[in-house]
Coordinates of C-alpha atoms and ligand atoms in Angstrom, one line a residue:
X8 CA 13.5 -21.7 15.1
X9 CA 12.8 -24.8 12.8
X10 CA 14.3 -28.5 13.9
X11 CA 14.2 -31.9 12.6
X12 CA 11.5 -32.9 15.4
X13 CA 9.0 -29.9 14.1
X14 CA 9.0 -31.6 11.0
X15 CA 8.9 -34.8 11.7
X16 CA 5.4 -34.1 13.7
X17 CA 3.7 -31.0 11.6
X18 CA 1.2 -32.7 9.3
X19 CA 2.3 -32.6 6.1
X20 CA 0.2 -29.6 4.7
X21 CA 1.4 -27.8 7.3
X22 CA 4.7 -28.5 6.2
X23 CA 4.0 -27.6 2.3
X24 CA 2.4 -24.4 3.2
X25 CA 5.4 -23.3 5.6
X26 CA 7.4 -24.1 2.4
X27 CA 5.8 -22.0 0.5
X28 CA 5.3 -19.2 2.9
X29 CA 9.3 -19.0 3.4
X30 CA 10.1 -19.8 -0.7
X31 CA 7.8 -16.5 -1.3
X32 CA 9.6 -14.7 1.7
X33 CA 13.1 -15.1 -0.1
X34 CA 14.8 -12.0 -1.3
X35 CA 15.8 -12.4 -5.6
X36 CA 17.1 -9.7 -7.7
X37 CA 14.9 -8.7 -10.1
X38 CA 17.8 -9.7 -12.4
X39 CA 18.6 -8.2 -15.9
X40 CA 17.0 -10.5 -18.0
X41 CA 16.7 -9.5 -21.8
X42 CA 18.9 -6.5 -21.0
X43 CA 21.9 -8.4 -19.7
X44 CA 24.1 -6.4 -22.7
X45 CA 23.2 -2.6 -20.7
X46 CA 26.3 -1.2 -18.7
X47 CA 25.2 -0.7 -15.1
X48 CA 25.5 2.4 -15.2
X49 CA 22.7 2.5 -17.2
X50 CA 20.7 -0.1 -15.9
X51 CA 20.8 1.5 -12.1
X52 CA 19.9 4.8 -13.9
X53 CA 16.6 5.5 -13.3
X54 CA 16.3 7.8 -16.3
X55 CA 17.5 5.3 -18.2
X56 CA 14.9 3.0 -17.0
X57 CA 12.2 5.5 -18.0
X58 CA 13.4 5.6 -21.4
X59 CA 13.2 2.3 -22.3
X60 CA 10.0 1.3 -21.0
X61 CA 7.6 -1.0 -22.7
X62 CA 4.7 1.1 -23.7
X63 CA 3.7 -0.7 -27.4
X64 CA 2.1 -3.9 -28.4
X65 CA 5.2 -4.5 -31.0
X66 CA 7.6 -4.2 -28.0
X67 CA 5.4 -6.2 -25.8
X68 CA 5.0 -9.3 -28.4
X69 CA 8.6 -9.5 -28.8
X70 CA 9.7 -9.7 -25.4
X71 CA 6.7 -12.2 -24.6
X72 CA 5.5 -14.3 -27.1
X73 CA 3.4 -16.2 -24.9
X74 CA 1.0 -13.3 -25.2
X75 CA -2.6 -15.0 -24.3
X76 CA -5.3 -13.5 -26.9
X77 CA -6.9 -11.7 -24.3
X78 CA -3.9 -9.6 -23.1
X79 CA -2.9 -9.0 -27.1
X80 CA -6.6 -7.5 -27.5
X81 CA -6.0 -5.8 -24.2
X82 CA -2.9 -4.2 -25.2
X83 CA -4.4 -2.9 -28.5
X84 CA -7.3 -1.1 -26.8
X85 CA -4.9 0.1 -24.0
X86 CA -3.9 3.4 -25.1
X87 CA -7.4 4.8 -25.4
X88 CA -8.4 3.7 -21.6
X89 CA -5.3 3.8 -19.2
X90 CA -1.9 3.4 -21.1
X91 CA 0.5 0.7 -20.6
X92 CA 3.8 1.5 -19.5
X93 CA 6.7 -1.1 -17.8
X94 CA 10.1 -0.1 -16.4
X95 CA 12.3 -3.2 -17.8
X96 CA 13.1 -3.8 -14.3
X97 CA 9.3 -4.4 -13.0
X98 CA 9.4 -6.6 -16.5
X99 CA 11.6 -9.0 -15.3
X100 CA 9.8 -10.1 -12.5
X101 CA 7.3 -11.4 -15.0
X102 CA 6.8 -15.2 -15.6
X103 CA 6.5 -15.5 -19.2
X104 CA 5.5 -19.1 -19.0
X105 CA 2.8 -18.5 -16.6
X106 CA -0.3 -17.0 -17.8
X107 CA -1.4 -16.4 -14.3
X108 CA 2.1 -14.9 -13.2
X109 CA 0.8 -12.6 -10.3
X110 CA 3.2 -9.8 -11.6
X111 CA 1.5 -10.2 -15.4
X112 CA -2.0 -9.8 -14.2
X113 CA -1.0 -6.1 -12.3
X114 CA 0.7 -4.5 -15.4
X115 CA -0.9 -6.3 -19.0
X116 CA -3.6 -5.2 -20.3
X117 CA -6.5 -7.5 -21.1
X118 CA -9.6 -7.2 -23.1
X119 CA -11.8 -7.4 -19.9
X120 CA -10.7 -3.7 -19.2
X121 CA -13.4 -3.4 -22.0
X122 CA -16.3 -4.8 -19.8
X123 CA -18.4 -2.4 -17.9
X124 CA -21.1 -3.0 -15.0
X125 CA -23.6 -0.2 -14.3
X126 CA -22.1 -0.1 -10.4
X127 CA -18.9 0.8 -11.8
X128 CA -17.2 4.0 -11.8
X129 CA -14.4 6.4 -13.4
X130 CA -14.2 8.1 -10.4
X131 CA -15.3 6.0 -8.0
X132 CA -14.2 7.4 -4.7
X133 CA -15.7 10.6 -6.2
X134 CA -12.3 12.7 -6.0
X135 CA -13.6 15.2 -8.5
X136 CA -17.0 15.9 -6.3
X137 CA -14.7 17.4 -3.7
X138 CA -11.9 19.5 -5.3
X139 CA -12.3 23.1 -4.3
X140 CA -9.4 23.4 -7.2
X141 CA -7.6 21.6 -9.9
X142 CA -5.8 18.5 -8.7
X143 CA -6.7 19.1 -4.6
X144 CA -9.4 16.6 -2.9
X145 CA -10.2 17.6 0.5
X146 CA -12.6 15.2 1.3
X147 CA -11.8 14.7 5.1
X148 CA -11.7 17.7 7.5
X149 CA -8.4 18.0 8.6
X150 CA -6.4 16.3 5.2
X151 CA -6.3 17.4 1.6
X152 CA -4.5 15.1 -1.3
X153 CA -2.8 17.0 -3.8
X154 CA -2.1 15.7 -6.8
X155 CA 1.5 16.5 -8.3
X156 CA 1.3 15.0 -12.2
X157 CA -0.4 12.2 -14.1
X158 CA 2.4 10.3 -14.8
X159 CA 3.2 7.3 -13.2
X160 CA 6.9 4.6 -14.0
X161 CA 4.1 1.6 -14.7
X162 CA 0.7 1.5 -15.2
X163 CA -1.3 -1.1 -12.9
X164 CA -4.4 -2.1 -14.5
X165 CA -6.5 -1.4 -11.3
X166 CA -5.7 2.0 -10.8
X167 CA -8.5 3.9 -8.9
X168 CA -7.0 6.5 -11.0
X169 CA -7.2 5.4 -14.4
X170 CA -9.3 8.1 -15.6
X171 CA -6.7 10.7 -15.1
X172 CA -3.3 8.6 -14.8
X173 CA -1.1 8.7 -18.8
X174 CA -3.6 11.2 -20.1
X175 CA -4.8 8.0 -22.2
X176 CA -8.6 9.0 -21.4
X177 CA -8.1 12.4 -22.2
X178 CA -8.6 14.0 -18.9
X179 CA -6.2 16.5 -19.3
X180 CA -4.9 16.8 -16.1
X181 CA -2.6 20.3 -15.6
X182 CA -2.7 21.3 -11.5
X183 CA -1.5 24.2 -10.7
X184 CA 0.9 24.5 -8.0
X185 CA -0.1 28.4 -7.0
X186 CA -3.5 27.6 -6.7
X187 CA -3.2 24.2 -4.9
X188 CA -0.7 25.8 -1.9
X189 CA -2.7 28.6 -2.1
X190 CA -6.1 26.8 -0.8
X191 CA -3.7 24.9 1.8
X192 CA -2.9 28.2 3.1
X193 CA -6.2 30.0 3.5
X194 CA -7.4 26.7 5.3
X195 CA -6.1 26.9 8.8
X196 CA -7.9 22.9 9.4
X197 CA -5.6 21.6 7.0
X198 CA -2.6 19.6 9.1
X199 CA -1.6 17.2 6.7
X200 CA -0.9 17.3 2.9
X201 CA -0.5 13.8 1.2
X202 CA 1.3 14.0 -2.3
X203 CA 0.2 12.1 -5.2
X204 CA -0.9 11.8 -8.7
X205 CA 0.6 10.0 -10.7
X206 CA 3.9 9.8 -8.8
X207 CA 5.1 12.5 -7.2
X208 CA 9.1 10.8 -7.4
X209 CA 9.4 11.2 -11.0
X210 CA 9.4 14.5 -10.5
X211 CA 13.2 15.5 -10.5
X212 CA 14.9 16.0 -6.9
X213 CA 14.8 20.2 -7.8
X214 CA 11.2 19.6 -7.9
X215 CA 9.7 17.8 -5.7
X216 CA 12.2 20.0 -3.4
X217 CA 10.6 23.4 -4.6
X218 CA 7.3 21.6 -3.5
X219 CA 7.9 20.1 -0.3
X220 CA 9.9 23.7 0.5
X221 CA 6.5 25.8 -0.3
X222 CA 4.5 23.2 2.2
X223 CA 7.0 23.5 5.0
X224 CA 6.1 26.8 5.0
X225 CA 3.0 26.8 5.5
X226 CA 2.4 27.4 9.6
X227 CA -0.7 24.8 9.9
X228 CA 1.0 21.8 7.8
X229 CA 2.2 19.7 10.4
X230 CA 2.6 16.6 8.3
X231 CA 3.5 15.6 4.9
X232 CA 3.4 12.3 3.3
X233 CA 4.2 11.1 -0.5
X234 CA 2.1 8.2 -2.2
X235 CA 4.4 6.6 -4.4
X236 CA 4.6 2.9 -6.3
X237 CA 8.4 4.3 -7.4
X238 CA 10.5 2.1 -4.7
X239 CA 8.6 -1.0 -6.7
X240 CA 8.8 0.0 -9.9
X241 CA 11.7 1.4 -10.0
X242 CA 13.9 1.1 -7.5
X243 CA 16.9 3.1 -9.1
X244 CA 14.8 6.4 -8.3
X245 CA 15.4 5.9 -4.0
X246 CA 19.3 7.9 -4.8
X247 CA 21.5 9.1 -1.7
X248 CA 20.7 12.6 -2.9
X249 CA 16.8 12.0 -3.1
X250 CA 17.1 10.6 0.6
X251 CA 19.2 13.8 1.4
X252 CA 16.9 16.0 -0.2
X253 CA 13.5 14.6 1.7
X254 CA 15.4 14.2 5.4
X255 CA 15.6 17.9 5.3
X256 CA 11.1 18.3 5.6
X257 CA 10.5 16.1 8.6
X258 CA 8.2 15.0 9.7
X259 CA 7.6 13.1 6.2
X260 CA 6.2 9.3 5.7
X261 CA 5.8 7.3 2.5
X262 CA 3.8 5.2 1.5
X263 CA 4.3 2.5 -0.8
X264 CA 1.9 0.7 -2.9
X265 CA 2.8 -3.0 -3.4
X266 CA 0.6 -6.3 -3.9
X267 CA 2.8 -9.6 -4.1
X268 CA 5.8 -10.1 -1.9
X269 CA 7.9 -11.3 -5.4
X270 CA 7.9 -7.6 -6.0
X271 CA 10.3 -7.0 -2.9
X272 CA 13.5 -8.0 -4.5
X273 CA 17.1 -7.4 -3.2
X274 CA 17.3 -3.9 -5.1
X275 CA 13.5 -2.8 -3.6
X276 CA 14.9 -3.8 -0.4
X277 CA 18.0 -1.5 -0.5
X278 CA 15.6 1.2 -2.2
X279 CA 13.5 1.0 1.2
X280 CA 16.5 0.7 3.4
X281 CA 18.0 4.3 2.0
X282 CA 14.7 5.3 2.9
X283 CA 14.3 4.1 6.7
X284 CA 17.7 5.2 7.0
X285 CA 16.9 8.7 6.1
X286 CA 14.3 8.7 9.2
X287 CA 11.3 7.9 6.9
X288 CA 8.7 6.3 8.2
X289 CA 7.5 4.1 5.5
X290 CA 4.2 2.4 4.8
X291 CA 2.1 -0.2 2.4
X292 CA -1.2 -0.2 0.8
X293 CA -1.9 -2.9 -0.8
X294 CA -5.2 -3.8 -3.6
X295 CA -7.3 -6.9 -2.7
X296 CA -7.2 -8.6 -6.4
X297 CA -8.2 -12.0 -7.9
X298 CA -5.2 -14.2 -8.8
X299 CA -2.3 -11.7 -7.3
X300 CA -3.0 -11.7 -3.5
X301 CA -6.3 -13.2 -2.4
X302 CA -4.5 -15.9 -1.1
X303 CA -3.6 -16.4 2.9
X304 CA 0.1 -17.8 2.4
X305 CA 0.7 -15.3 -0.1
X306 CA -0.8 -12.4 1.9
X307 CA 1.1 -13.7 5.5
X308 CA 4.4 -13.6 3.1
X309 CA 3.8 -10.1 1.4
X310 CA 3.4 -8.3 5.4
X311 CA 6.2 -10.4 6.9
X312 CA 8.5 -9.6 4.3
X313 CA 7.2 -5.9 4.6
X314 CA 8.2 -5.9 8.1
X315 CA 11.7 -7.1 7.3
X316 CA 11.8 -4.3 4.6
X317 CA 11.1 -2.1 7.3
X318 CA 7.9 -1.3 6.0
X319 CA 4.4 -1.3 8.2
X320 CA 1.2 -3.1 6.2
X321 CA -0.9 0.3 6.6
X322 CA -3.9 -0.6 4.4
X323 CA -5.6 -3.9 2.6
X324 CA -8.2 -1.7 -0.1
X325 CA -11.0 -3.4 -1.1
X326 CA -10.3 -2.8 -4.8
X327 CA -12.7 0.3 -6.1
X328 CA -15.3 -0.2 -8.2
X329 CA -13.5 1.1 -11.0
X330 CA -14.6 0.6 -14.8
X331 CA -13.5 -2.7 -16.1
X332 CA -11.7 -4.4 -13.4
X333 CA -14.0 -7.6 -12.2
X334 CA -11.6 -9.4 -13.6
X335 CA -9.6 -8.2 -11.0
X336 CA -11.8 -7.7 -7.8
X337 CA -11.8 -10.4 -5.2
X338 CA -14.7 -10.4 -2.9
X339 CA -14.8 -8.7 0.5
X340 CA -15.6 -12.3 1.7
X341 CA -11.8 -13.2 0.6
X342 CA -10.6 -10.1 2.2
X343 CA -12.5 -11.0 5.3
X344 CA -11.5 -14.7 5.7
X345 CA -7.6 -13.3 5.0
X346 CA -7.7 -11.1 7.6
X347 CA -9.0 -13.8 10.0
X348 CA -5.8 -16.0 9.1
X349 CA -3.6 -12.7 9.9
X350 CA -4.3 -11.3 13.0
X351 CA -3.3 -12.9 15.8
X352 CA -1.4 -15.7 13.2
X353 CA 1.3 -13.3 13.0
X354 CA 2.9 -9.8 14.4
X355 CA 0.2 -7.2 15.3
X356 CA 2.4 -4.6 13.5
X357 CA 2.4 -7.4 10.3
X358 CA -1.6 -6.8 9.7
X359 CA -3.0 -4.3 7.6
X360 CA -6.5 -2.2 8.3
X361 CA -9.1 -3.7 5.4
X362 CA -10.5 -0.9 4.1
X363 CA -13.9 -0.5 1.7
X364 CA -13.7 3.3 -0.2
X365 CA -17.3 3.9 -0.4
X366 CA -18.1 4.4 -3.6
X367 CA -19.0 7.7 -4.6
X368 CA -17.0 10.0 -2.0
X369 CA -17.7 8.2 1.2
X370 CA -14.4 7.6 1.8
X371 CA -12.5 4.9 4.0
X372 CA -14.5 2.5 5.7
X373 CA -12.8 -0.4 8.4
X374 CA -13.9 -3.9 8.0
X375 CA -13.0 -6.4 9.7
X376 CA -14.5 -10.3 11.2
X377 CA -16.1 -9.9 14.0
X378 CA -14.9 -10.5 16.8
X379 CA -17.2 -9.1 19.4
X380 CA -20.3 -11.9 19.8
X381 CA -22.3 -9.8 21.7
X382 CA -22.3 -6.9 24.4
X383 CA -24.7 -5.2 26.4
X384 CA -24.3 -2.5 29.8
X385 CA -22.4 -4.9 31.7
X386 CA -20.4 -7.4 29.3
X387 CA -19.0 -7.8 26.1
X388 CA -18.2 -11.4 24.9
X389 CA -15.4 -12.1 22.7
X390 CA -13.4 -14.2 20.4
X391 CA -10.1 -14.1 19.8
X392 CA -8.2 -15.7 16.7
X393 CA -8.8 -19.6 17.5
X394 CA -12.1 -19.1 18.1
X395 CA -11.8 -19.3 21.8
X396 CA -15.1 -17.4 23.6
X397 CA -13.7 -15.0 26.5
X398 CA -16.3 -12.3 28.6
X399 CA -15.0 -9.0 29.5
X400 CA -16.7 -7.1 32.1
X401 CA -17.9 -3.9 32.3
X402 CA -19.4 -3.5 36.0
X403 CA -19.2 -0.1 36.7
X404 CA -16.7 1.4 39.3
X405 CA -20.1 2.1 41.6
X406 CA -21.8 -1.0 41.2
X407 CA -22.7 -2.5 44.4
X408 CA -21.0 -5.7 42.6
X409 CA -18.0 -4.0 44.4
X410 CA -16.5 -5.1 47.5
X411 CA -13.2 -4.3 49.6
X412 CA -11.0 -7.2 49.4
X413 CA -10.5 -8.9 52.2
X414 CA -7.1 -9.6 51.9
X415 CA -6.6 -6.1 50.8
X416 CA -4.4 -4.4 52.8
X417 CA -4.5 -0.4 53.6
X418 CA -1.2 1.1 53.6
X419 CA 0.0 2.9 56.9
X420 CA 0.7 6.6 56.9
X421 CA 4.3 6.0 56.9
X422 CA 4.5 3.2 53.8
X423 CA 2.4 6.2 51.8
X424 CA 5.2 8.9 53.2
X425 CA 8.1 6.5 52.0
X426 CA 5.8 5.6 48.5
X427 CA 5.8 9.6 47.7
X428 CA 9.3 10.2 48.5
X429 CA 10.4 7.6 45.7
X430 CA 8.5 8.9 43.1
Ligands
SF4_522 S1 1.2 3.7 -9.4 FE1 -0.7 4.3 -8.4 S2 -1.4 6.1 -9.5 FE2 0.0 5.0 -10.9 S3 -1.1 3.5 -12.0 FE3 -0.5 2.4 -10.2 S4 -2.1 2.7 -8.7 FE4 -2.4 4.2 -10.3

């Protein structure tokens, strides 16, 4: 609860970052913007939305002639490296006037996608090393990833999976479903199958149904989850009769992939609402990058608002070492000083797990500040988020340390009697 007399006494930086922080929690509608004329019929279609995504420079100029020079050489090189595709919904939320609009810098090419270090990857959390088949990484023991299409509604410039997402670097993705469920059944281990790709909700609802139907029967597959970015980039896909259709394979969670709390609008909101309602359990993973959300305020906005989307912060990646996106990557020293102004600044359930993917196939590795100062047999000594030193022993139960209480009182036989009876 906010009164006069808290403002009156917070210092006044305290008082312009509290402004921000609740300006960036507000809910907007994405709004229609240069497509004000479209019936809404049309414009809540999500097929509609597909069609008329931006996906050429010529488009691109027109609708932002504030192009910097560097996204206008991005965008010409796109198509040969990861393609560039925007749902005129996810457009909107663009600042046209702002070159370092947070939204701009996830979905426009630039010409730094063209710069390469020798420590960067295609693949870099080596998914191809360990698929025993097309388009299925089992890289954990008791977990595989299957990978539905190539296809995604946007493109973000990040993606871990650039080398096979739009087909632009000719990977010439094409899984096969057979062999995929196939492996999943002859490996009793496997207890939980996460979709992904690509996108697995553009496929249509007859689909992704046929799919989720040939898991379900599988004996061993307790657990099925779906990766998608769909509920952010386009919201008109979460339908009644998609919710309908994925109640029916509980248990089933979703995770969502979103990096700046302007991309929950009002229409996101009721997207993830359809989805809570039909029992979903949904979660967030969000990318660690430069000029988007390596920024406290922002960050403590982006999971509160999560929460009130009904929506769990699940994971903060460390963005992979993935060809051409320094431009991108903020340190792990920003990830690590965020994370400090999270926890225990706000809701337990309201802070992420920071994850590195080792490169190479090591897959996901916690870090996190330390908290523990030191510890030995008997005592580990602490801080906790002001900096505050505690000491928690560990004296074992037989230690001679030990004593009966003296005030301790034994119970009589009839207090124990009465004691058992109650429970
Ligand atoms: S939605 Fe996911 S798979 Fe598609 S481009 Fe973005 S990060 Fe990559």
């Amino acid at each position: 609860m906010h009164n006069d007399a808290d403002t009156q006494s917070a210092p006044v930086d305290e008082q312009c970052s509290r402004a921000r922080l609740n300006s960036l929690k507000e809910f907007h509608s994405g709004g229609r913007g240069f497509w004000q004329n479209v019936p809404d019929a049309d414009w809540n279609d999500w097929h509609w939305q597909l069609k008329h995504r931006i996906t050429t420079l010529e488009q691109l100029q027109r609708l932002m002639p504030t192009l910097t020079p560097e996204e206008f050489a991005g965008t010409q090189l796109a198509n040969h490296k990861l393609a560039l595709a925007i749902t005129p919904y996810f457009f909107n939320l663009i600042d046209p006037a702002d070159e370092h609009c947070p939204i701009r810098r996830q979905v426009i090419p630039r010409v730094e996608e063209t710069h390469t270090a020798s420590w960067e990857m295609s693949d870099p959390c080596g998914e191809d090393s360990h698929s025993p088949v097309p388009g299925l990484v089992h890289r954990y023991p008791d977990r595989v990833l299957f990978l539905v299409t190539d296809r995604c509604a946007a493109y973000c410039r990040y993606c871990t999976r650039s080398r096979l997402v739009s087909n632009a670097a000719g990977y010439d993705f094409h899984p096969e479903f057979d062999k995929q469920i196939a492996y999943i059944e002859q490996h009793p281990e496997v207890r939980d199958v996460l979709l992904s790709g690509g996108d697995p909700l553009l496929f249509s609802d007859d689909k992704l149904e046929f799919l989720l139907t040939r898991l379900r029967a599988i004996p061993h597959v307790e657990f099925l989850r779906i990766g998608s970015r769909i509920p952010i980039f386009l919201p008109q896909r979460i339908t009644p009769a998609l919710c309908a259709m994925l109640k029916k394979f509980h248990p089933l969670f979703l995770s969502i992939h979103t990096n700046h709390p302007r991309e929950l609008t009002t229409e996101v909101r009721t997207a993830l609402g359809r989805l809570a309602e039909a029992g979903i359990p949904l979660g967030n993973q969000s990318v660690l990058l430069k000029q988007v959300n390596d920024d406290a305020t922002v960050m403590q906005a982006l999971v509160q608002k999560l929460l009130m989307c009904r929506v769990k912060p699940y994971y903060l990646y460390q963005c992979d070492l993935i060809t051409g996106s320094a431009h991108l990557r903020a340190s792990v020293r920003t990830g690590l000083e965020l994370m400090e102004k999270l926890r225990g600044h706000t809701t337990g359930y309201g802070v992420p797990t920071y994850v590195i993917d080792a490169p190479g196939g090591g897959g996901k590795v916690p870090v996190s500040p330390e908290y523990i100062l030191s510890r030995n047999r008997d005592r580990v000594v602490l801080r906790n988020y002001e900096g505050k030193v505690f000491e928690y022993i560990e004296g074992s139960a037989d230690s001679p340390a030990y004593k009966i209480s003296e005030n301790f009182e034994v119970p009589s036989h009839e207090r124990r009697e009465s004691c058992r009876e109650k429970f």
